Amino acid sequence: MTDSPLLIEDRGAVRVITVNRPDKLNALNAATLDALAAAFADAGADPSVRAVVLTGSGPKAFVAGADIAEMNGLTPVQGRDFSQRGQRMMRRVEKLPKPVIAMINGFALGGGLELAMCCHLRVAADTAKVGQPEINLGLIPGFGGTQRLLRLAGRAATLELCLVGAPIDAARAHALGIVNRVVPAAELETETLKLAEQLAAAAPLALRGMIDCINVGGEVGLEEGLEYESAQFGLVFSTADMREGTAAFLERRKPAFSGE
Ligand code: COA
């Protein structure tokens, strides 16, 4: 696995996936998109993994975008295929039945912000910069940026970030709702892992139900979303963890969730 563009490490029940092309600021080429798709499929299927942290290697970048050198030579059909390749992978991350946290350690630009936005939560270093600078390349976002940014931050911010193309700092990204938390760079790893461990200890089937409901709720009308929530709520009553969580509350003890 020495030539893999990813580093994969388990810290207890937390899987840490690191995009590892620091000399190219972790830019996403086709091989990296495919490796990420495989790594997330694997993390989704492995019951010992309860939460995933996604980050980039080196001190500068989370991911500085889709690989510009690779894109430069693409035909229109190859461009569409590249976009779909990235979109499919990111959709898989968004639909993963366990929580995924983007640990944004530096630049998250273009495809890097798109990758962070398909994760369920984003923790950013105070030194991080995020943006959709594709306009400077004569391009538009192609891995879901126009759609997910719109849903996360609304029309005004999305139009500004995409049309102007200037990166914003972590504090502004937080104010716009693009990142959940901003922490001092030196504490990024500790704080992110603490959050990941908290999620890894939670009832996995309840987490899965919530991720499903929130994904569906972003796409359907309120009536349909509420109906979906009721169905998922009912399903949770089939789990041992729901019996354990409610019993532990009544018995004034800490619950021990088994994932069943
Ligand atoms: N695709 C391919 N290679 C990239 C890249 C990308 N998106 N972003 C950075 N790199 C490469 C650079 O080409 C350079 O490679 P080289 O050393 O072989 O020339 C290396 O990563 C370091 O980048 P460099 O530009 O020298 O670093 P910097 O600190 O001066 O600037 C950035 C950092 C992030 C401001 C700058 O790299 C940048 O603007 N990157 C592109 C961002 C972008 O437009 N992303 C959207 C793509 S759709």
Short mmCIF file of C-alpha atoms and ligand atoms in Angstrom, two decimals:
data_model
loop_
_atom_site.label_atom_id
_atom_site.label_comp_id
_atom_site.label_asym_id
_atom_site.label_seq_id
_atom_site.Cartn_x
_atom_site.Cartn_y
_atom_site.Cartn_z
CA MET A 1 0.00 0.00 0.00
CA THR A 2 3.05 2.29 -0.14
CA ASP A 3 1.88 4.10 -3.28
CA SER A 4 -1.67 4.63 -1.99
CA PRO A 5 -2.73 8.28 -1.94
CA LEU A 6 -4.29 7.65 1.49
CA LEU A 7 -3.10 6.84 4.99
CA ILE A 8 -5.59 4.82 7.01
CA GLU A 9 -5.25 4.33 10.74
CA ASP A 10 -7.61 3.04 13.43
CA ARG A 11 -7.59 4.78 16.80
CA GLY A 12 -9.90 2.54 18.76
CA ALA A 13 -13.28 2.72 17.05
CA VAL A 14 -12.33 5.87 15.12
CA ARG A 15 -10.92 5.42 11.63
CA VAL A 16 -8.69 8.25 10.49
CA ILE A 17 -8.41 8.59 6.71
CA THR A 18 -5.72 11.02 5.53
CA VAL A 19 -5.33 12.21 1.95
CA ASN A 20 -1.60 11.87 1.51
CA ARG A 21 -0.28 13.90 -1.42
CA PRO A 22 1.29 16.75 0.56
CA ASP A 23 3.59 17.79 -2.30
CA LYS A 24 0.42 18.57 -4.32
CA LEU A 25 -1.44 19.96 -1.29
CA ASN A 26 -3.50 16.73 -1.31
CA ALA A 27 -5.19 17.58 -4.62
CA LEU A 28 -7.82 15.06 -5.70
CA ASN A 29 -6.82 13.19 -8.84
CA ALA A 30 -8.86 10.27 -10.19
CA ALA A 31 -6.75 7.72 -8.29
CA THR A 32 -7.37 9.57 -5.01
CA LEU A 33 -11.12 9.78 -5.68
CA ASP A 34 -11.19 6.02 -6.28
CA ALA A 35 -9.08 5.31 -3.19
CA LEU A 36 -11.43 7.45 -1.08
CA ALA A 37 -14.47 5.63 -2.49
CA ALA A 38 -12.90 2.29 -1.53
CA ALA A 39 -11.78 3.52 1.89
CA PHE A 40 -15.26 4.81 2.76
CA ALA A 41 -16.93 1.62 1.49
CA ASP A 42 -14.58 -0.29 3.76
CA ALA A 43 -15.20 1.97 6.76
CA GLY A 44 -18.96 1.70 6.21
CA ALA A 45 -18.85 -2.09 6.12
CA ASP A 46 -16.51 -2.62 9.08
CA PRO A 47 -18.53 -2.96 12.30
CA SER A 48 -15.48 -2.13 14.44
CA VAL A 49 -15.45 1.39 12.93
CA ARG A 50 -17.96 3.65 14.70
CA ALA A 51 -16.83 7.06 13.42
CA VAL A 52 -14.51 8.39 10.72
CA VAL A 53 -12.20 11.40 10.67
CA LEU A 54 -11.08 12.66 7.25
CA THR A 55 -8.10 14.99 6.93
CA GLY A 56 -5.13 15.94 4.76
CA SER A 57 -1.45 15.36 5.39
CA GLY A 58 1.14 18.05 5.92
CA PRO A 59 0.86 21.41 7.64
CA LYS A 60 -0.71 23.40 4.79
CA ALA A 61 -3.73 21.75 3.30
CA PHE A 62 -6.77 19.66 3.96
CA VAL A 63 -7.28 19.34 0.21
CA ALA A 64 -6.43 22.20 -2.19
CA GLY A 65 -8.94 21.06 -4.80
CA ALA A 66 -9.40 18.72 -7.70
CA ASP A 67 -6.09 18.05 -9.44
CA ILE A 68 -5.68 20.96 -11.85
CA ALA A 69 -2.89 19.26 -13.82
CA GLU A 70 -5.10 16.24 -14.43
CA MET A 71 -8.13 18.36 -15.36
CA ASN A 72 -6.17 20.50 -17.83
CA GLY A 73 -6.12 17.73 -20.47
CA LEU A 74 -9.67 16.41 -20.13
CA THR A 75 -12.22 16.33 -22.95
CA PRO A 76 -15.84 17.35 -22.17
CA VAL A 77 -16.91 13.73 -21.76
CA GLN A 78 -13.93 13.02 -19.50
CA GLY A 79 -14.77 16.17 -17.54
CA ARG A 80 -18.31 14.95 -16.97
CA ASP A 81 -17.00 11.52 -15.94
CA PHE A 82 -14.49 13.12 -13.53
CA SER A 83 -17.28 15.18 -11.98
CA GLN A 84 -19.50 12.12 -11.61
CA ARG A 85 -16.63 10.13 -10.12
CA GLY A 86 -16.15 12.78 -7.43
CA GLN A 87 -19.87 13.27 -6.88
CA ARG A 88 -20.49 9.52 -6.47
CA MET A 89 -17.70 9.22 -3.91
CA MET A 90 -18.91 12.25 -1.96
CA ARG A 91 -22.51 11.04 -2.01
CA ARG A 92 -21.27 7.78 -0.53
CA VAL A 93 -19.56 9.71 2.29
CA GLU A 94 -22.71 11.75 2.94
CA LYS A 95 -24.81 8.57 3.08
CA LEU A 96 -22.34 6.58 5.17
CA PRO A 97 -24.33 5.07 8.04
CA LYS A 98 -21.82 6.32 10.60
CA PRO A 99 -20.60 9.84 11.39
CA VAL A 100 -17.80 11.36 9.34
CA ILE A 101 -15.93 14.44 10.58
CA ALA A 102 -13.77 16.58 8.28
CA MET A 103 -10.73 17.77 10.23
CA ILE A 104 -9.79 20.87 8.22
CA ASN A 105 -6.13 21.48 8.90
CA GLY A 106 -5.43 24.09 6.21
CA PHE A 107 -6.66 24.98 2.72
CA ALA A 108 -10.00 23.38 1.80
CA LEU A 109 -10.47 24.81 -1.67
CA GLY A 110 -12.66 23.75 -4.58
CA GLY A 111 -12.92 19.96 -4.41
CA GLY A 112 -11.44 20.18 -0.91
CA LEU A 113 -14.34 22.24 0.40
CA GLU A 114 -16.71 19.98 -1.54
CA LEU A 115 -15.14 16.98 0.20
CA ALA A 116 -15.44 18.63 3.60
CA MET A 117 -19.08 19.55 2.93
CA CYS A 118 -20.13 15.97 2.23
CA CYS A 119 -18.89 15.00 5.71
CA HIS A 120 -21.46 15.17 8.51
CA LEU A 121 -19.45 17.59 10.69
CA ARG A 122 -16.53 19.96 10.07
CA VAL A 123 -13.94 21.04 12.63
CA ALA A 124 -11.49 23.65 11.32
CA ALA A 125 -8.18 24.96 12.56
CA ASP A 126 -8.31 28.72 13.13
CA THR A 127 -5.66 29.00 10.40
CA ALA A 128 -7.73 27.15 7.77
CA LYS A 129 -9.01 28.81 4.63
CA VAL A 130 -11.96 27.58 2.62
CA GLY A 131 -13.41 28.59 -0.71
CA GLN A 132 -14.66 27.73 -4.19
CA PRO A 133 -11.96 29.38 -6.36
CA GLU A 134 -12.88 27.52 -9.59
CA ILE A 135 -13.83 30.82 -11.28
CA ASN A 136 -10.12 31.70 -11.32
CA LEU A 137 -9.54 28.64 -13.50
CA GLY A 138 -12.46 29.29 -15.84
CA LEU A 139 -14.25 26.38 -14.19
CA ILE A 140 -17.28 25.79 -12.01
CA PRO A 141 -17.47 23.49 -8.97
CA GLY A 142 -18.09 19.92 -10.14
CA PHE A 143 -18.19 17.77 -7.02
CA GLY A 144 -21.43 19.19 -5.60
CA GLY A 145 -20.12 22.56 -4.44
CA THR A 146 -22.90 24.70 -5.88
CA GLN A 147 -25.49 22.39 -4.33
CA ARG A 148 -24.09 21.57 -0.88
CA LEU A 149 -22.81 25.07 -0.17
CA LEU A 150 -26.26 26.41 -1.08
CA ARG A 151 -27.85 24.02 1.40
CA LEU A 152 -25.30 24.75 4.15
CA ALA A 153 -24.82 28.50 3.86
CA GLY A 154 -27.69 29.83 1.72
CA ARG A 155 -27.90 31.67 -1.57
CA ALA A 156 -26.10 34.92 -0.75
CA ALA A 157 -22.97 33.29 0.67
CA THR A 158 -22.89 30.63 -2.06
CA LEU A 159 -23.17 33.18 -4.84
CA GLU A 160 -20.41 35.24 -3.24
CA LEU A 161 -18.02 32.35 -2.63
CA CYS A 162 -18.53 30.86 -6.10
CA LEU A 163 -18.73 34.03 -8.22
CA VAL A 164 -15.96 35.96 -6.46
CA GLY A 165 -13.81 32.91 -5.78
CA ALA A 166 -11.89 34.42 -2.87
CA PRO A 167 -11.15 32.07 0.05
CA ILE A 168 -12.51 33.00 3.48
CA ASP A 169 -10.98 32.33 6.88
CA ALA A 170 -12.23 29.80 9.41
CA ALA A 171 -14.00 32.40 11.56
CA ARG A 172 -16.10 33.63 8.62
CA ALA A 173 -16.77 30.03 7.53
CA HIS A 174 -18.07 29.38 11.04
CA ALA A 175 -20.24 32.49 11.02
CA LEU A 176 -21.75 31.34 7.71
CA GLY A 177 -22.46 27.85 9.06
CA ILE A 178 -19.98 26.16 6.72
CA VAL A 179 -17.92 24.70 9.59
CA ASN A 180 -19.28 23.51 12.92
CA ARG A 181 -16.33 24.38 15.14
CA VAL A 182 -13.12 26.39 14.93
CA VAL A 183 -10.27 25.50 17.28
CA PRO A 184 -6.67 26.66 17.65
CA ALA A 185 -4.53 24.83 15.10
CA ALA A 186 -2.43 23.20 17.83
CA GLU A 187 -5.56 21.65 19.34
CA LEU A 188 -7.22 20.54 16.11
CA GLU A 189 -6.33 16.87 16.32
CA THR A 190 -7.11 16.50 20.04
CA GLU A 191 -10.44 18.31 19.76
CA THR A 192 -11.51 16.46 16.62
CA LEU A 193 -10.61 13.06 18.05
CA LYS A 194 -12.43 13.90 21.27
CA LEU A 195 -15.58 14.62 19.25
CA ALA A 196 -15.07 11.48 17.15
CA GLU A 197 -14.66 9.33 20.27
CA GLN A 198 -17.85 10.78 21.71
CA LEU A 199 -19.71 9.81 18.53
CA ALA A 200 -18.02 6.40 18.45
CA ALA A 201 -19.41 5.67 21.91
CA ALA A 202 -22.98 6.67 20.97
CA ALA A 203 -25.67 4.20 19.85
CA PRO A 204 -24.69 3.46 16.22
CA LEU A 205 -28.15 2.54 14.95
CA ALA A 206 -29.61 5.76 16.36
CA LEU A 207 -26.79 7.74 14.71
CA ARG A 208 -27.54 5.95 11.46
CA GLY A 209 -31.25 6.72 11.74
CA MET A 210 -30.53 10.40 12.27
CA ILE A 211 -28.09 10.63 9.37
CA ASP A 212 -30.72 8.97 7.14
CA CYS A 213 -33.49 11.31 8.30
CA ILE A 214 -31.38 14.43 7.88
CA ASN A 215 -30.19 13.36 4.42
CA VAL A 216 -33.77 12.63 3.33
CA GLY A 217 -35.09 15.79 5.01
CA GLY A 218 -32.74 17.93 2.93
CA GLU A 219 -34.36 16.66 -0.24
CA VAL A 220 -38.09 16.19 0.37
CA GLY A 221 -41.04 18.26 1.60
CA LEU A 222 -41.88 18.52 5.31
CA GLU A 223 -44.80 16.04 5.24
CA GLU A 224 -42.69 13.36 3.60
CA GLY A 225 -39.72 14.11 5.87
CA LEU A 226 -41.86 13.83 9.00
CA GLU A 227 -43.29 10.53 7.80
CA TYR A 228 -39.78 9.23 7.18
CA GLU A 229 -38.73 10.34 10.65
CA SER A 230 -41.65 8.48 12.26
CA ALA A 231 -40.74 5.30 10.39
CA GLN A 232 -37.09 5.58 11.49
CA PHE A 233 -38.18 6.43 15.05
CA GLY A 234 -40.28 3.24 15.11
CA LEU A 235 -37.38 1.21 13.75
CA VAL A 236 -35.13 2.32 16.60
CA PHE A 237 -37.52 0.54 19.01
CA SER A 238 -36.24 -2.74 17.54
CA THR A 239 -32.73 -2.09 18.89
CA ALA A 240 -31.14 -3.39 22.08
CA ASP A 241 -29.40 -0.02 22.38
CA MET A 242 -32.73 1.82 22.73
CA ARG A 243 -33.74 -0.56 25.57
CA GLU A 244 -30.29 -0.11 27.14
CA GLY A 245 -30.25 3.70 26.81
CA THR A 246 -33.69 4.17 28.32
CA ALA A 247 -33.10 1.54 31.06
CA ALA A 248 -29.74 3.10 31.97
CA PHE A 249 -31.45 6.49 32.37
CA LEU A 250 -34.12 5.02 34.64
CA GLU A 251 -31.50 3.10 36.67
CA ARG A 252 -29.29 6.21 36.92
CA ARG A 253 -26.26 4.56 35.31
CA LYS A 254 -24.18 5.11 32.18
CA PRO A 255 -25.45 3.21 29.13
CA ALA A 256 -23.22 0.67 27.38
CA PHE A 257 -24.23 0.57 23.74
CA SER A 258 -23.54 -2.66 21.84
CA GLY A 259 -24.51 -1.55 18.36
CA GLU A 260 -27.33 -4.12 18.29
N1 COA B 1 -4.20 20.65 -8.24
C1 COA B 1 -2.98 20.24 -8.56
N2 COA B 1 -1.86 20.67 -7.94
C2 COA B 1 -2.02 21.56 -6.97
C3 COA B 1 -3.27 22.04 -6.56
C4 COA B 1 -4.40 21.55 -7.25
N3 COA B 1 -5.65 21.92 -6.94
N4 COA B 1 -3.10 22.94 -5.56
C5 COA B 1 -1.77 23.00 -5.32
N5 COA B 1 -1.14 22.17 -6.17
C6 COA B 1 0.32 21.93 -6.27
C7 COA B 1 1.05 23.08 -6.92
O1 COA B 1 0.96 23.00 -8.32
C8 COA B 1 2.44 22.88 -6.38
O2 COA B 1 3.01 21.81 -7.11
P1 COA B 1 4.55 21.95 -7.64
O3 COA B 1 5.36 22.16 -6.38
O4 COA B 1 4.81 20.64 -8.30
O5 COA B 1 4.56 23.14 -8.55
C9 COA B 1 2.20 22.36 -4.97
O6 COA B 1 0.86 21.84 -4.97
C10 COA B 1 2.28 23.44 -3.91
O7 COA B 1 1.37 24.49 -4.27
P2 COA B 1 1.80 26.02 -4.35
O8 COA B 1 0.82 26.71 -5.25
O9 COA B 1 3.23 26.14 -4.70
O10 COA B 1 1.59 26.46 -2.84
P3 COA B 1 1.31 27.94 -2.29
O11 COA B 1 1.47 27.85 -0.82
O12 COA B 1 2.08 28.95 -3.03
O13 COA B 1 -0.25 28.21 -2.62
C11 COA B 1 -2.58 27.64 -2.75
C12 COA B 1 -1.26 27.47 -1.99
C13 COA B 1 -3.61 26.69 -2.15
C14 COA B 1 -3.07 29.08 -2.61
C15 COA B 1 -2.37 27.33 -4.24
O14 COA B 1 -1.70 26.07 -4.35
C16 COA B 1 -3.63 27.24 -5.06
O15 COA B 1 -4.23 28.26 -5.38
N6 COA B 1 -4.06 26.00 -5.44
C17 COA B 1 -5.18 25.79 -6.28
C18 COA B 1 -6.48 25.99 -5.55
C19 COA B 1 -7.65 25.82 -6.47
O16 COA B 1 -7.88 26.55 -7.40
N7 COA B 1 -8.45 24.76 -6.20
C20 COA B 1 -9.61 24.46 -6.96
C21 COA B 1 -9.29 23.48 -7.99
S1 COA B 1 -10.77 23.05 -8.92
#
